[in-house]
mmCIF file of C-alpha atoms in Angstrom:
data_model
loop_
_atom_site.group_PDB
_atom_site.id
_atom_site.type_symbol
_atom_site.label_atom_id
_atom_site.label_comp_id
_atom_site.label_asym_id
_atom_site.label_seq_id
_atom_site.Cartn_x
_atom_site.Cartn_y
_atom_site.Cartn_z
ATOM 1 C CA MET A 25 -0.049 0.435 -0.044
ATOM 2 C CA THR A 26 2.182 2.769 1.721
ATOM 3 C CA SER A 27 5.806 3.079 2.388
ATOM 4 C CA ALA A 28 6.203 4.017 6.398
ATOM 5 C CA ARG A 29 8.058 7.431 4.289
ATOM 6 C CA SER A 30 5.826 7.940 2.351
ATOM 7 C CA ILE A 31 2.402 8.242 4.827
ATOM 8 C CA PRO A 32 1.416 12.045 4.562
ATOM 9 C CA ASN A 33 1.228 14.308 8.352
ATOM 10 C CA VAL A 34 -3.510 13.778 8.767
ATOM 11 C CA THR A 35 -5.828 12.555 10.048
ATOM 12 C CA ASP A 36 -5.769 8.946 11.476
ATOM 13 C CA GLU A 37 -9.600 8.291 9.297
ATOM 14 C CA ARG A 38 -8.533 11.138 6.052
ATOM 15 C CA LEU A 39 -5.337 8.289 6.914
ATOM 16 C CA CYS A 40 -7.520 5.748 6.250
ATOM 17 C CA TRP A 41 -9.364 6.968 3.154
ATOM 18 C CA LEU A 42 -5.649 7.197 1.069
ATOM 19 C CA ILE A 43 -5.044 3.675 1.540
ATOM 20 C CA VAL A 44 -8.991 2.187 0.249
ATOM 21 C CA ARG A 45 -10.300 4.540 -1.733
ATOM 22 C CA GLU A 46 -8.090 2.958 -4.597
ATOM 23 C CA GLU A 47 -10.422 -0.158 -3.993
ATOM 24 C CA LEU A 48 -13.471 1.421 -3.244
ATOM 25 C CA GLN A 49 -12.479 3.138 -6.881
ATOM 26 C CA LYS A 50 -12.951 -0.711 -8.738
ATOM 27 C CA LYS A 51 -15.369 -1.859 -6.836
ATOM 28 C CA THR A 52 -17.681 2.095 -7.642
ATOM 29 C CA SER A 53 -16.429 1.707 -11.515
ATOM 30 C CA LYS A 54 -17.594 -1.709 -12.714
ATOM 31 C CA LEU A 55 -20.400 -1.684 -14.892
ATOM 32 C CA ARG A 56 -23.715 -3.330 -13.731
ATOM 33 C CA PHE A 57 -26.216 -4.184 -16.035
ATOM 34 C CA PHE A 58 -27.921 -0.602 -17.055
ATOM 35 C CA GLY A 59 -23.989 0.502 -17.472
ATOM 36 C CA TRP A 60 -23.156 -2.473 -20.448
ATOM 37 C CA VAL A 61 -26.777 -1.761 -21.716
ATOM 38 C CA THR A 62 -26.216 1.463 -21.876
ATOM 39 C CA VAL A 63 -22.733 1.361 -23.593
ATOM 40 C CA LEU A 64 -24.329 -1.948 -26.513
ATOM 41 C CA PHE A 65 -26.960 0.078 -27.284
ATOM 42 C CA SER A 66 -25.562 4.112 -27.494
ATOM 43 C CA SER A 67 -23.807 6.061 -30.622
ATOM 44 C CA ARG A 68 -21.793 8.565 -30.340
ATOM 45 C CA THR A 69 -25.200 10.845 -29.586
ATOM 46 C CA ARG A 70 -26.616 12.921 -26.939
ATOM 47 C CA GLY A 71 -27.850 9.891 -24.873
ATOM 48 C CA ALA A 72 -24.697 8.105 -24.617
ATOM 49 C CA ARG A 73 -23.359 11.361 -23.190
ATOM 50 C CA LEU A 74 -25.810 11.550 -21.018
ATOM 51 C CA GLY A 75 -25.042 7.506 -19.969
ATOM 52 C CA GLY A 76 -21.546 8.349 -19.368
ATOM 53 C CA ASP A 77 -22.929 11.141 -16.938
ATOM 54 C CA LEU A 78 -26.093 9.282 -14.589
ATOM 55 C CA ARG A 79 -22.925 6.661 -14.093
ATOM 56 C CA ARG A 80 -19.911 8.688 -13.468
ATOM 57 C CA GLU A 81 -22.553 10.334 -11.246
ATOM 58 C CA HIS A 82 -23.583 7.171 -9.570
ATOM 59 C CA ALA A 83 -19.977 6.018 -8.870
ATOM 60 C CA SER A 84 -19.726 9.477 -7.448
ATOM 61 C CA ASP A 85 -22.664 9.374 -5.162
ATOM 62 C CA LYS A 86 -21.514 5.638 -4.324
ATOM 63 C CA MET A 87 -17.629 7.079 -3.626
ATOM 64 C CA SER A 88 -19.005 9.641 -1.302
ATOM 65 C CA ASP A 89 -20.923 7.355 0.949
ATOM 66 C CA TYR A 90 -18.102 4.800 1.274
ATOM 67 C CA ALA A 91 -16.052 7.834 2.392
ATOM 68 C CA VAL A 92 -18.375 7.952 5.138
ATOM 69 C CA ALA A 93 -18.051 5.110 5.505
ATOM 70 C CA VAL A 94 -14.334 4.327 6.033
ATOM 71 C CA ASP A 95 -14.787 7.489 8.344
ATOM 72 C CA ALA A 96 -16.723 5.771 11.170
ATOM 73 C CA ALA A 97 -15.024 2.708 10.706
ATOM 74 C CA ALA A 98 -12.060 4.710 11.543
ATOM 75 C CA GLN A 99 -12.760 5.574 14.765
ATOM 76 C CA THR A 100 -13.342 2.652 15.892
ATOM 77 C CA LEU A 101 -9.769 2.034 15.533
ATOM 78 C CA SER A 102 -7.941 0.942 18.201
ATOM 79 C CA THR A 103 -5.090 2.630 20.024
ATOM 80 C CA ASP A 104 -2.006 -0.660 18.736
ATOM 81 C CA GLU A 105 -4.325 -0.446 15.538
ATOM 82 C CA ARG A 106 -3.392 3.750 14.994
ATOM 83 C CA LYS A 107 -0.461 3.524 16.052
ATOM 84 C CA HIS A 108 -0.122 0.172 13.202
ATOM 85 C CA LEU A 109 -1.523 3.109 10.326
ATOM 86 C CA ARG A 110 0.528 5.479 11.378
ATOM 87 C CA ALA A 111 3.366 2.743 10.962
ATOM 88 C CA ALA A 112 2.976 0.578 8.198
ATOM 89 C CA GLY A 113 0.257 2.894 6.162
ATOM 90 C CA GLU A 114 -2.192 -0.373 6.445
ATOM 91 C CA VAL A 115 -5.666 -0.541 7.864
ATOM 92 C CA PRO A 116 -6.598 -3.664 9.581
ATOM 93 C CA ASP A 117 -7.881 -6.472 8.370
ATOM 94 C CA TRP A 118 -11.366 -5.939 9.340
ATOM 95 C CA PHE A 119 -11.308 -2.883 8.165
ATOM 96 C CA LEU A 120 -12.763 -3.054 4.543
ATOM 97 C CA THR A 121 -14.915 -5.579 6.028
ATOM 98 C CA ASP A 122 -16.609 -3.513 8.277
ATOM 99 C CA VAL A 123 -16.927 -0.387 5.508
ATOM 100 C CA GLU A 124 -18.763 -2.620 3.245
ATOM 101 C CA ARG A 125 -21.039 -3.910 5.788
ATOM 102 C CA ARG A 126 -21.544 0.417 6.980
ATOM 103 C CA TYR A 127 -21.710 1.286 3.404
ATOM 104 C CA ARG A 128 -24.823 -1.137 2.514
ATOM 105 C CA GLU A 129 -26.902 0.082 6.527
ATOM 106 C CA PHE A 130 -26.474 3.669 4.536
ATOM 107 C CA ARG A 131 -27.166 2.821 1.609
ATOM 108 C CA LYS A 132 -30.779 1.019 3.099
ATOM 109 C CA GLN A 133 -31.379 4.169 5.255
ATOM 110 C CA ARG A 134 -31.355 6.748 2.185
#
């Protein structure tokens, strides 16, 4: 992930986000059924641009929700986990599972 020398001087919550952001970005950019239908049946028209805009907006909304989940999960880190986060630039093994759980709960409430 990140070497100890390149760990930025930011809050633990922000550091967690920087560490997991790329992996979460991959999840949100996957095309689902509607995305593939848009890609396959659109040409270089206004509709194709609109479909792309909708997909990007949806992915952005998901990333915003993931950011809330990462922040909430980071607040539950123990002192030892925070030390490891700062020293190694790694989140605990349970972290992404907890983020996914919080993300699903947050999306369900919307």
